[in-house]
Tab-separated table of C-alpha atoms in Angstrom:
chain	number	residue	atom	x	y	z
A	16	UNK	CA	94.313	-119.922	-225.386
A	17	UNK	CA	97.238	-122.274	-225.870
A	18	UNK	CA	98.325	-121.160	-222.457
A	19	UNK	CA	94.892	-122.016	-220.636
A	20	UNK	CA	95.022	-125.370	-222.491
A	21	UNK	CA	98.269	-126.290	-220.799
A	22	UNK	CA	97.214	-124.769	-217.399
A	23	UNK	CA	93.958	-126.865	-217.884
A	24	UNK	CA	95.983	-130.256	-218.628
A	25	UNK	CA	98.435	-129.825	-215.778
A	26	UNK	CA	95.627	-129.293	-213.310
A	27	UNK	CA	93.595	-131.955	-214.702
A	28	UNK	CA	96.490	-134.429	-214.223
A	29	UNK	CA	96.906	-133.778	-210.543
A	30	UNK	CA	93.494	-134.051	-210.095
A	31	UNK	CA	93.028	-137.242	-211.596
A	32	UNK	CA	96.304	-138.495	-209.668
A	33	UNK	CA	94.401	-137.494	-206.388
A	34	UNK	CA	91.320	-139.281	-207.418
A	35	UNK	CA	93.204	-142.449	-208.291
A	36	UNK	CA	95.323	-142.356	-205.282
A	37	UNK	CA	92.004	-141.841	-203.073
A	38	UNK	CA	90.437	-144.994	-205.217
A	39	UNK	CA	93.647	-147.113	-204.714
A	40	UNK	CA	93.676	-146.676	-200.816
A	41	UNK	CA	90.268	-148.718	-200.918
A	42	UNK	CA	92.435	-151.804	-201.481
A	43	UNK	CA	93.488	-151.342	-198.012
A	44	UNK	CA	90.028	-151.359	-196.418
A	45	UNK	CA	88.001	-153.330	-194.379
A	46	UNK	CA	84.278	-153.302	-194.602
A	47	UNK	CA	83.617	-151.835	-190.872
A	48	UNK	CA	82.472	-148.530	-189.755
A	49	UNK	CA	85.713	-148.292	-187.575
A	50	UNK	CA	87.868	-148.541	-190.721
A	51	UNK	CA	85.641	-146.188	-192.795
A	52	UNK	CA	85.726	-143.463	-189.996
A	53	UNK	CA	89.138	-144.190	-188.284
A	54	UNK	CA	91.128	-146.598	-190.851
A	55	UNK	CA	91.122	-149.193	-188.165
A	56	UNK	CA	93.523	-146.451	-185.948
A	57	UNK	CA	96.369	-147.681	-187.987
A	58	UNK	CA	97.562	-144.378	-189.742
A	59	UNK	CA	101.163	-144.043	-189.947
A	60	UNK	CA	102.478	-140.530	-188.364
A	61	UNK	CA	104.047	-138.956	-191.268
A	62	UNK	CA	100.581	-139.319	-193.303
A	63	UNK	CA	98.692	-138.145	-189.893
A	64	UNK	CA	100.757	-134.878	-189.911
A	65	UNK	CA	100.706	-134.335	-193.688
A	66	UNK	CA	96.912	-134.635	-193.391
A	67	UNK	CA	96.443	-132.748	-190.375
A	68	UNK	CA	98.480	-130.003	-191.946
A	69	UNK	CA	96.576	-129.730	-195.227
A	70	UNK	CA	93.304	-130.003	-193.685
A	71	UNK	CA	93.794	-127.422	-191.193
A	72	UNK	CA	95.359	-124.721	-193.541
A	73	UNK	CA	92.987	-125.211	-196.538
A	74	UNK	CA	92.460	-122.426	-199.053
A	75	UNK	CA	93.441	-119.712	-196.357
A	76	UNK	CA	96.842	-120.439	-197.074
A	77	UNK	CA	96.632	-119.630	-200.763
A	78	UNK	CA	94.274	-117.090	-200.389
A	79	UNK	CA	94.151	-115.262	-196.976
A	80	UNK	CA	97.440	-115.397	-195.615
A	81	UNK	CA	99.022	-114.130	-199.028
A	82	UNK	CA	96.398	-111.698	-199.012
A	83	UNK	CA	97.300	-110.425	-195.126
A	84	UNK	CA	100.816	-110.138	-196.058
A	85	UNK	CA	100.292	-108.199	-199.216
A	86	UNK	CA	98.159	-105.965	-197.140
A	87	UNK	CA	100.167	-105.490	-193.835
A	88	UNK	CA	103.573	-106.900	-194.642
A	89	UNK	CA	105.843	-108.617	-192.269
A	90	UNK	CA	103.891	-108.237	-189.328
A	91	UNK	CA	101.586	-110.883	-190.792
A	92	UNK	CA	104.266	-113.421	-189.290
A	93	UNK	CA	102.905	-112.863	-185.896
A	94	UNK	CA	99.391	-114.599	-186.742
A	95	UNK	CA	101.239	-117.748	-188.134
A	96	UNK	CA	103.630	-117.988	-184.931
A	97	UNK	CA	100.881	-117.343	-182.521
A	98	UNK	CA	98.459	-119.921	-184.386
A	99	UNK	CA	101.469	-122.419	-184.478
A	100	UNK	CA	102.282	-122.076	-180.779
A	101	UNK	CA	98.715	-122.545	-179.896
A	102	UNK	CA	98.231	-125.453	-182.079
A	103	UNK	CA	101.711	-127.086	-180.598
A	104	UNK	CA	100.227	-126.727	-177.141
A	105	UNK	CA	96.876	-128.195	-177.834
A	106	UNK	CA	98.640	-131.090	-179.441
A	107	UNK	CA	101.147	-131.407	-176.618
A	108	UNK	CA	98.416	-131.551	-173.812
A	109	UNK	CA	95.650	-133.428	-175.345
A	110	UNK	CA	95.882	-135.120	-178.409
A	111	UNK	CA	98.064	-138.281	-177.167
A	112	UNK	CA	95.334	-138.448	-174.242
A	113	UNK	CA	92.754	-138.325	-176.723
A	114	UNK	CA	94.096	-141.384	-178.891
A	115	UNK	CA	94.375	-143.289	-175.505
A	116	UNK	CA	90.860	-142.224	-174.396
A	117	UNK	CA	89.005	-142.762	-177.591
A	118	UNK	CA	90.277	-146.500	-178.161
A	119	UNK	CA	89.376	-147.074	-174.233
A	120	UNK	CA	85.772	-145.747	-174.691
A	121	UNK	CA	85.548	-147.310	-178.251
A	122	UNK	CA	84.688	-143.728	-179.385
A	123	UNK	CA	84.574	-143.382	-183.238
A	124	UNK	CA	83.775	-139.488	-183.393
A	125	UNK	CA	84.694	-136.458	-181.150
A	126	UNK	CA	80.938	-136.159	-180.454
A	127	UNK	CA	80.611	-139.840	-179.021
A	128	UNK	CA	83.601	-139.181	-176.666
A	129	UNK	CA	82.083	-136.020	-175.372
A	130	UNK	CA	79.045	-137.803	-174.379
A	131	UNK	CA	80.558	-140.978	-173.289
A	132	UNK	CA	79.943	-142.179	-169.522
A	133	UNK	CA	77.659	-139.250	-168.854
A	134	UNK	CA	74.062	-139.651	-167.577
A	135	UNK	CA	71.932	-139.128	-170.646
A	136	UNK	CA	74.911	-138.570	-172.532
A	137	UNK	CA	73.304	-138.927	-175.782
A	138	UNK	CA	72.101	-135.524	-175.621
A	139	UNK	CA	75.631	-134.166	-175.412
A	140	UNK	CA	76.572	-136.245	-178.402
A	141	UNK	CA	73.332	-135.382	-180.418
A	142	UNK	CA	74.033	-131.662	-179.588
A	143	UNK	CA	77.594	-132.041	-180.873
A	144	UNK	CA	76.816	-134.060	-183.826
A	145	UNK	CA	74.416	-131.040	-184.914
A	146	UNK	CA	76.881	-128.367	-184.186
A	147	UNK	CA	79.332	-130.191	-186.345
A	148	UNK	CA	77.006	-130.857	-189.337
A	149	UNK	CA	75.697	-127.195	-189.240
A	150	UNK	CA	79.140	-125.671	-189.088
A	151	UNK	CA	81.396	-128.093	-190.929
A	152	UNK	CA	78.665	-128.597	-193.754
A	153	UNK	CA	78.756	-124.957	-194.704
A	154	UNK	CA	82.334	-124.508	-194.210
A	155	UNK	CA	82.950	-127.551	-196.540
A	156	UNK	CA	80.548	-125.729	-199.251
A	157	UNK	CA	82.205	-122.588	-198.892
A	158	UNK	CA	85.617	-124.352	-199.780
A	159	UNK	CA	84.186	-125.679	-202.728
A	160	UNK	CA	82.947	-122.261	-203.838
A	161	UNK	CA	86.482	-120.723	-202.983
A	162	UNK	CA	88.204	-123.297	-205.288
A	163	UNK	CA	85.564	-122.733	-208.008
A	164	UNK	CA	86.390	-119.082	-207.866
A	165	UNK	CA	90.180	-119.680	-208.473
A	166	UNK	CA	89.090	-121.721	-211.737
A	167	UNK	CA	86.699	-118.926	-212.622
A	168	UNK	CA	89.393	-116.237	-212.332
A	169	UNK	CA	91.962	-118.426	-214.544
A	170	UNK	CA	89.722	-119.927	-217.197
A	171	UNK	CA	86.414	-117.909	-217.093
A	172	UNK	CA	84.479	-120.983	-216.201
A	173	UNK	CA	80.925	-120.938	-214.654
A	174	UNK	CA	81.713	-121.247	-210.879
A	175	UNK	CA	79.425	-124.057	-210.356
A	176	UNK	CA	81.418	-126.133	-212.976
A	177	UNK	CA	84.347	-125.849	-210.309
A	178	UNK	CA	81.869	-126.768	-207.388
A	179	UNK	CA	80.757	-129.994	-209.234
A	180	UNK	CA	84.293	-130.845	-210.050
A	181	UNK	CA	85.411	-130.522	-206.806
A	182	UNK	CA	82.408	-132.547	-205.179
A	183	UNK	CA	82.648	-135.375	-207.646
A	184	UNK	CA	86.375	-136.012	-206.826
A	185	UNK	CA	85.630	-135.878	-203.154
A	186	UNK	CA	82.783	-138.248	-203.091
A	187	UNK	CA	84.868	-140.449	-205.474
A	188	UNK	CA	87.672	-141.204	-203.160
A	189	UNK	CA	85.891	-140.464	-199.850
A	190	UNK	CA	82.977	-142.931	-200.668
A	191	UNK	CA	85.490	-145.586	-201.888
A	192	UNK	CA	87.972	-145.641	-199.066
A	193	UNK	CA	86.596	-143.486	-196.322
A	194	UNK	CA	88.788	-141.393	-194.152
A	195	UNK	CA	91.844	-143.509	-195.172
A	196	UNK	CA	91.217	-142.237	-198.641
A	197	UNK	CA	91.049	-138.527	-197.227
A	198	UNK	CA	94.104	-138.967	-195.283
A	199	UNK	CA	96.105	-140.485	-198.108
A	200	UNK	CA	94.994	-137.809	-200.607
A	201	UNK	CA	95.516	-135.255	-197.987
A	202	UNK	CA	99.219	-136.112	-197.720
A	203	UNK	CA	99.553	-136.171	-201.289
A	204	UNK	CA	97.885	-132.782	-201.517
A	205	UNK	CA	100.097	-131.341	-198.721
A	206	UNK	CA	103.255	-132.347	-200.960
A	207	UNK	CA	101.856	-130.497	-203.794
A	208	UNK	CA	101.136	-127.647	-201.865
A	209	UNK	CA	104.703	-127.263	-200.486
A	210	UNK	CA	106.037	-127.687	-203.762
A	211	UNK	CA	103.968	-125.108	-205.719
A	212	UNK	CA	104.387	-122.380	-202.932
A	213	UNK	CA	108.315	-123.128	-202.969
A	214	UNK	CA	108.365	-122.893	-206.876
A	215	UNK	CA	106.550	-119.744	-206.666
A	216	UNK	CA	108.492	-117.993	-204.037
A	217	UNK	CA	111.922	-118.938	-205.570
A	218	UNK	CA	110.622	-117.481	-209.122
A	219	UNK	CA	109.501	-114.222	-207.262
A	220	UNK	CA	112.767	-113.627	-205.570
A	221	UNK	CA	114.302	-114.191	-208.777
A	222	UNK	CA	112.292	-111.556	-210.685
A	223	UNK	CA	113.109	-108.808	-208.298
A	224	UNK	CA	116.647	-109.467	-208.353
A	225	UNK	CA	117.312	-111.380	-205.181
A	226	UNK	CA	116.180	-110.463	-201.585
A	227	UNK	CA	118.836	-107.744	-200.990
A	228	UNK	CA	116.599	-105.238	-202.357
A	229	UNK	CA	113.064	-106.504	-201.163
A	230	UNK	CA	113.308	-104.636	-197.788
A	231	UNK	CA	113.993	-101.363	-199.320
A	232	UNK	CA	111.471	-101.799	-202.175
A	233	UNK	CA	108.517	-102.671	-199.570
A	234	UNK	CA	109.783	-99.620	-197.277
A	235	UNK	CA	109.443	-96.958	-200.409
A	236	UNK	CA	105.639	-98.532	-200.794
A	237	UNK	CA	105.020	-98.122	-197.184
A	238	UNK	CA	107.385	-98.132	-194.356
A	239	UNK	CA	104.572	-99.984	-192.211
A	240	UNK	CA	105.318	-103.198	-194.615
A	241	UNK	CA	108.545	-103.628	-193.002
A	242	UNK	CA	107.661	-103.057	-189.416
A	243	UNK	CA	107.371	-106.163	-187.163
A	244	UNK	CA	104.978	-104.301	-185.062
A	245	UNK	CA	101.437	-104.452	-186.249
A	246	UNK	CA	99.809	-101.365	-187.056
A	247	UNK	CA	98.238	-99.594	-184.066
A	248	UNK	CA	95.294	-98.644	-185.968
A	249	UNK	CA	94.150	-102.102	-186.879
A	250	UNK	CA	95.813	-103.940	-183.823
A	251	UNK	CA	94.774	-101.698	-181.001
A	252	UNK	CA	95.945	-103.865	-177.888
A	253	UNK	CA	99.792	-104.284	-178.952
A	254	UNK	CA	101.691	-107.007	-180.283
A	255	UNK	CA	101.903	-109.138	-176.981
A	256	UNK	CA	98.455	-109.371	-177.002
A	257	UNK	CA	97.993	-109.862	-180.432
A	258	UNK	CA	100.436	-112.809	-180.282
A	259	UNK	CA	98.397	-113.977	-177.323
A	260	UNK	CA	94.919	-113.686	-179.319
A	261	UNK	CA	96.192	-115.882	-182.093
A	262	UNK	CA	97.562	-118.312	-179.855
A	263	UNK	CA	94.306	-118.842	-178.306
A	264	UNK	CA	92.785	-118.990	-181.698
A	265	UNK	CA	95.447	-121.881	-182.542
A	266	UNK	CA	94.665	-123.709	-179.405
A	267	UNK	CA	91.260	-124.110	-180.752
A	268	UNK	CA	91.883	-127.148	-182.777
A	269	UNK	CA	90.820	-128.730	-179.812
A	270	UNK	CA	87.228	-127.967	-181.266
A	271	UNK	CA	87.746	-129.071	-184.548
A	272	UNK	CA	86.285	-132.404	-185.314
A	273	UNK	CA	87.923	-133.026	-188.896
A	274	UNK	CA	91.511	-132.439	-187.332
A	275	UNK	CA	90.980	-134.104	-184.145
A	276	UNK	CA	89.910	-137.468	-185.978
A	277	UNK	CA	93.396	-137.590	-187.215
A	278	UNK	CA	94.910	-137.803	-183.711
A	279	UNK	CA	92.276	-140.747	-182.996
A	280	UNK	CA	93.220	-142.332	-186.477
A	281	UNK	CA	97.128	-142.788	-185.615
A	282	UNK	CA	98.522	-146.286	-185.236
A	283	UNK	CA	99.982	-145.233	-181.616
A	284	UNK	CA	99.576	-142.788	-178.983
A	285	UNK	CA	103.254	-142.799	-178.618
A	286	UNK	CA	103.613	-141.426	-182.549
A	287	UNK	CA	101.323	-138.594	-181.655
A	288	UNK	CA	104.579	-136.474	-180.588
A	289	UNK	CA	106.051	-137.164	-183.920
A	290	UNK	CA	103.143	-136.583	-185.968
A	291	UNK	CA	102.853	-133.045	-183.907
A	292	UNK	CA	106.350	-132.111	-184.630
A	293	UNK	CA	106.254	-132.949	-188.442
A	294	UNK	CA	102.878	-131.266	-188.677
A	295	UNK	CA	104.000	-128.078	-186.976
A	296	UNK	CA	107.327	-127.865	-189.096
A	297	UNK	CA	105.338	-128.384	-192.539
A	298	UNK	CA	102.765	-125.992	-191.376
A	299	UNK	CA	105.347	-123.261	-190.581
A	300	UNK	CA	106.939	-123.806	-193.724
A	301	UNK	CA	103.989	-123.381	-195.663
A	302	UNK	CA	102.665	-120.435	-194.016
A	303	UNK	CA	106.144	-118.503	-193.919
A	304	UNK	CA	106.333	-119.038	-197.763
A	305	UNK	CA	102.659	-117.710	-198.166
A	306	UNK	CA	103.969	-114.538	-196.310
A	307	UNK	CA	107.107	-114.045	-198.244
A	308	UNK	CA	105.203	-114.669	-201.448
A	309	UNK	CA	102.545	-111.708	-200.355
A	310	UNK	CA	105.047	-109.601	-199.838
A	311	UNK	CA	106.906	-110.029	-202.900
A	312	UNK	CA	103.411	-109.973	-204.878
A	313	UNK	CA	103.111	-106.188	-203.182
A	314	UNK	CA	106.413	-105.184	-205.252
A	315	UNK	CA	105.746	-107.223	-208.113
A	316	UNK	CA	101.953	-106.283	-208.487
A	317	UNK	CA	101.593	-103.309	-206.262
A	318	UNK	CA	98.286	-101.844	-207.607
A	319	UNK	CA	95.994	-105.092	-206.801
A	320	UNK	CA	92.577	-104.197	-206.004
A	321	UNK	CA	92.133	-107.292	-204.354
A	322	UNK	CA	94.887	-108.606	-202.324
A	323	UNK	CA	93.631	-112.212	-201.988
A	324	UNK	CA	93.894	-112.523	-205.919
A	325	UNK	CA	97.661	-111.904	-205.150
A	326	UNK	CA	98.633	-115.776	-205.595
A	327	UNK	CA	97.041	-116.355	-208.886
A	328	UNK	CA	97.889	-113.278	-210.301
A	329	UNK	CA	101.603	-113.517	-209.432
A	330	UNK	CA	101.623	-117.179	-210.961
A	331	UNK	CA	100.039	-115.990	-214.201
A	332	UNK	CA	102.596	-113.357	-214.493
A	333	UNK	CA	105.904	-115.042	-213.430
A	334	UNK	CA	105.366	-118.893	-214.347
A	335	UNK	CA	104.983	-120.816	-217.292
A	336	UNK	CA	101.756	-122.333	-218.099
A	337	UNK	CA	102.408	-125.889	-216.695
A	338	UNK	CA	103.652	-124.453	-213.502
A	339	UNK	CA	100.792	-122.417	-213.251
A	340	UNK	CA	98.606	-125.616	-213.433
A	341	UNK	CA	100.689	-126.964	-210.484
A	342	UNK	CA	99.817	-124.089	-208.501
A	343	UNK	CA	96.311	-123.941	-209.412
A	344	UNK	CA	96.299	-127.839	-208.114
A	345	UNK	CA	97.817	-126.762	-204.985
A	346	UNK	CA	95.381	-124.085	-204.333
A	347	UNK	CA	92.610	-126.490	-205.186
A	348	UNK	CA	94.413	-129.328	-202.958
A	349	UNK	CA	93.999	-127.202	-199.921
A	350	UNK	CA	90.443	-126.645	-200.456
A	351	UNK	CA	89.668	-130.310	-201.197
A	352	UNK	CA	91.884	-131.555	-198.419
A	353	UNK	CA	89.700	-129.522	-195.967
A	354	UNK	CA	86.156	-130.168	-197.652
A	355	UNK	CA	86.796	-133.892	-197.814
A	356	UNK	CA	87.553	-134.025	-193.876
A	357	UNK	CA	84.809	-131.882	-193.194
A	358	UNK	CA	82.226	-134.028	-195.142
A	359	UNK	CA	83.543	-137.146	-193.385
A	360	UNK	CA	83.341	-135.457	-190.181
A	361	UNK	CA	79.550	-134.676	-190.795
A	362	UNK	CA	78.768	-137.798	-192.198
A	363	UNK	CA	79.896	-139.542	-188.913
A	364	UNK	CA	78.280	-137.172	-186.889
A	365	UNK	CA	74.685	-138.251	-188.182
A	366	UNK	CA	75.196	-142.061	-188.750
A	367	UNK	CA	77.097	-142.406	-185.407
A	368	UNK	CA	75.838	-139.554	-183.022
A	369	UNK	CA	72.432	-138.281	-184.097
A	370	UNK	CA	71.023	-141.641	-185.521
A	371	UNK	CA	73.130	-144.134	-183.250
A	372	UNK	CA	70.660	-147.008	-184.706
A	373	UNK	CA	73.090	-146.622	-187.768
A	374	UNK	CA	76.249	-146.712	-186.075
A	375	UNK	CA	77.457	-150.108	-186.929
A	376	UNK	CA	76.213	-150.257	-190.186
A	377	UNK	CA	79.001	-149.915	-192.959
A	378	UNK	CA	76.343	-149.403	-195.538
A	379	UNK	CA	74.826	-146.481	-193.752
A	380	UNK	CA	78.234	-144.777	-192.842
A	381	UNK	CA	78.805	-144.644	-196.977
A	382	UNK	CA	75.147	-143.415	-197.443
A	383	UNK	CA	75.696	-140.496	-194.891
A	384	UNK	CA	78.750	-139.620	-196.734
A	385	UNK	CA	76.532	-139.401	-200.230
A	386	UNK	CA	73.873	-137.432	-198.189
A	387	UNK	CA	75.906	-134.866	-196.544
A	388	UNK	CA	77.660	-134.157	-199.949
A	389	UNK	CA	74.705	-133.797	-201.500
A	390	UNK	CA	73.659	-131.227	-199.057
A	391	UNK	CA	77.212	-129.479	-199.101
A	392	UNK	CA	76.639	-129.492	-203.022
A	393	UNK	CA	73.276	-127.798	-202.761
A	394	UNK	CA	74.613	-125.171	-200.150
A	395	UNK	CA	77.753	-124.306	-202.578
A	396	UNK	CA	75.259	-124.352	-205.877
A	397	UNK	CA	73.228	-121.758	-203.841
A	398	UNK	CA	76.067	-119.318	-203.871
A	399	UNK	CA	74.557	-117.644	-200.654
A	400	UNK	CA	76.954	-114.884	-199.108
A	401	UNK	CA	75.962	-116.257	-195.673
A	402	UNK	CA	77.706	-119.400	-196.293
A	403	UNK	CA	81.017	-117.024	-196.627
A	404	UNK	CA	79.730	-115.113	-193.359
A	405	UNK	CA	79.622	-118.329	-191.332
A	406	UNK	CA	82.921	-119.366	-192.637
A	407	UNK	CA	84.745	-116.430	-191.147
A	408	UNK	CA	83.957	-117.423	-187.692
A	409	UNK	CA	83.158	-121.301	-188.261
A	410	UNK	CA	86.572	-122.040	-186.587
A	411	UNK	CA	85.833	-119.894	-183.695
A	412	UNK	CA	82.358	-121.233	-183.047
A	413	UNK	CA	83.277	-124.801	-183.198
A	414	UNK	CA	86.419	-124.097	-181.089
A	415	UNK	CA	84.050	-122.354	-178.579
A	416	UNK	CA	81.276	-124.707	-178.476
A	417	UNK	CA	83.183	-128.085	-178.574
A	418	UNK	CA	86.580	-126.996	-177.211
A	419	UNK	CA	85.892	-126.145	-173.373
A	420	UNK	CA	83.819	-129.413	-172.802
A	421	UNK	CA	86.707	-131.518	-174.529
A	422	UNK	CA	89.051	-130.261	-172.200
A	423	UNK	CA	87.135	-130.908	-169.098
A	424	UNK	CA	86.398	-134.552	-170.693
A	425	UNK	CA	89.654	-135.206	-171.565
A	426	UNK	CA	91.250	-133.900	-168.313
A	427	UNK	CA	88.630	-136.393	-166.700
A	428	UNK	CA	87.028	-133.535	-164.530
A	429	UNK	CA	83.834	-134.165	-163.029
A	430	UNK	CA	80.757	-132.885	-165.025
A	431	UNK	CA	77.031	-133.857	-165.399
A	432	UNK	CA	75.060	-133.638	-168.718
A	433	UNK	CA	73.235	-130.165	-167.959
A	434	UNK	CA	76.611	-128.339	-167.310
A	435	UNK	CA	77.977	-130.048	-170.536
A	436	UNK	CA	75.054	-128.903	-172.702
A	437	UNK	CA	75.168	-125.256	-171.198
A	438	UNK	CA	78.924	-125.210	-171.735
A	439	UNK	CA	77.826	-125.902	-175.585
A	440	UNK	CA	75.215	-123.711	-175.971
A	441	UNK	CA	76.943	-120.810	-174.454
A	442	UNK	CA	80.131	-121.460	-176.383
A	443	UNK	CA	78.220	-121.492	-179.524
A	444	UNK	CA	76.229	-117.960	-178.697
A	445	UNK	CA	79.231	-116.248	-177.618
A	446	UNK	CA	81.302	-115.905	-180.501
A	447	UNK	CA	78.318	-114.890	-182.784
A	448	UNK	CA	77.377	-112.124	-180.523
A	449	UNK	CA	80.966	-110.970	-180.219
A	450	UNK	CA	81.203	-110.880	-184.238
A	451	UNK	CA	77.943	-109.361	-184.791
A	452	UNK	CA	76.690	-106.839	-182.178
A	453	UNK	CA	77.300	-103.412	-183.149
A	454	UNK	CA	77.718	-100.006	-181.254
A	455	UNK	CA	78.718	-96.744	-181.492
A	456	UNK	CA	81.780	-94.989	-180.239
A	457	UNK	CA	82.826	-91.464	-181.274
A	458	UNK	CA	80.142	-91.375	-183.895
A	459	UNK	CA	81.464	-94.605	-185.654
A	460	UNK	CA	79.605	-97.542	-185.681
A	461	UNK	CA	82.034	-100.847	-184.808
A	462	UNK	CA	81.674	-104.306	-183.516
A	463	UNK	CA	83.150	-105.801	-180.113
A	464	UNK	CA	85.443	-107.812	-182.854
A	465	UNK	CA	86.775	-104.755	-184.478
A	466	UNK	CA	87.037	-102.339	-181.591
A	467	UNK	CA	88.853	-104.762	-179.508
A	468	UNK	CA	91.021	-106.617	-182.211
A	469	UNK	CA	90.088	-109.734	-180.191
A	470	UNK	CA	89.207	-112.916	-182.394
A	471	UNK	CA	86.088	-114.720	-181.310
A	472	UNK	CA	88.002	-118.035	-179.926
A	473	UNK	CA	89.006	-116.120	-176.697
A	474	UNK	CA	85.604	-114.808	-175.351
A	475	UNK	CA	83.829	-117.904	-176.842
A	476	UNK	CA	86.272	-120.347	-175.220
A	477	UNK	CA	86.540	-118.478	-171.955
A	478	UNK	CA	82.645	-118.497	-171.735
A	479	UNK	CA	82.352	-122.187	-172.037
A	480	UNK	CA	85.157	-122.364	-169.251
A	481	UNK	CA	83.474	-120.064	-166.759
A	482	UNK	CA	80.305	-121.922	-167.200
A	483	UNK	CA	81.851	-125.037	-165.882
A	484	UNK	CA	83.704	-123.085	-163.215
A	485	UNK	CA	80.481	-121.524	-161.984
A	486	UNK	CA	78.417	-124.835	-162.105
A	487	UNK	CA	81.346	-126.535	-160.003
A	488	UNK	CA	80.987	-123.545	-157.479
A	489	UNK	CA	77.244	-124.026	-156.811
A	490	UNK	CA	77.553	-127.952	-156.919
A	491	UNK	CA	80.399	-127.877	-154.337
A	492	UNK	CA	78.355	-125.282	-152.253
A	493	UNK	CA	75.355	-127.356	-152.483
A	494	UNK	CA	77.300	-130.666	-151.496
A	495	UNK	CA	78.812	-128.806	-148.410
A	496	UNK	CA	75.410	-127.734	-147.228
A	497	UNK	CA	74.108	-131.146	-147.581
A	498	UNK	CA	77.026	-132.837	-145.325
A	499	UNK	CA	76.940	-129.987	-142.625
A	500	UNK	CA	76.005	-131.856	-139.300
A	501	UNK	CA	72.423	-131.287	-138.397
A	502	UNK	CA	70.983	-130.507	-134.978
A	503	UNK	CA	69.344	-133.411	-133.500
A	504	UNK	CA	65.916	-133.290	-131.897
A	505	UNK	CA	65.935	-134.855	-128.757
């Protein structure tokens, strides 16, 4: 009981610190929609980088990546490397252009940029906004539920209490300071994430007697754990294909409004490269530590029934109560840093894209945040398993529905509204079909995803780009036919 009190006290201190930091950020605010949604495009690159890192990694870092490494061993590193490469390429190719283009077009949301200067472009912005709200709203709800389950595992609290705590904290600093509060708290949460992972990893290494025997111990449990090549039974296409698939998944950041808005908020397009490099280095550090922790947990706690519980279980077994509270704060930080960004992106989509008559109203921007938060809270409290099912491919659907169109628009390629809408619709449908369609092979029921080992981002983004190429072919054919010389009747 005493241990739980110290864990709770440490955890509460960190949560209050994040809340006060978010409230303090409001002292720098201006009462304009541009400041509420983009921090007046004046965020320094270090804050941009740390915010983008913590927002992108979310609770998956502490739960998913640790659990994956616990299950498959060192080959989990290829997911991290592939994802980071794809993410890096996307930032190199497009995010500096996005910062410049969004300011030139006075676009305060990704959806507004996608529909800018298109005939009837409002339909593009509305459709993009609806996709953003539907997916990011459910994603944010599931983040809150995930964080509450960690509290339930450690303290036995009703999971609804954790949801309400997270929601109240997020809405306080988002409502008070908008995206500036989100970015400032995300950066602080990123630091807590890094420190907590480092402390747990060092403690785990010491507990097993150092690094010298860890490889032997893992091999004695399962030789596949120390094999850099993924298990062919779970990765049917081999290492190169596996790496490429996760590169495409990382490249899918071009369809994530809650991350892209960070690039739109930075103080100068020239600083995007610095922010990108900081983000990638910080993200790789946390991901590699998470993988190492998962492998250490496999040695120290070899009989876990749920690999995704490895990190909190390891912390409880190795660390003093105060540091367990720090680990819990790091996990909850990852969850909140994603949820707050997604709530703000949904709020912006509603007030700027779906109902543009509210676009310049600072008051309605804040009310939009409250409305979205209420919806997210309701979804989270419902505890519907469909929320979790959606989150497993929310990234892929956003990447596929918005990513291809974003690439075309940022490269200033010719496109009309009809083609843009078709790209988003097909991009939305394809990953859903890929993830759910079932068929039978050799008496076993499988899905396209499981049978091929291909994550939904690849077929989804490919489908959107194919729609564009086909449309351009027919448009060009039609233009050539219209310009052919006609026989003159005499």
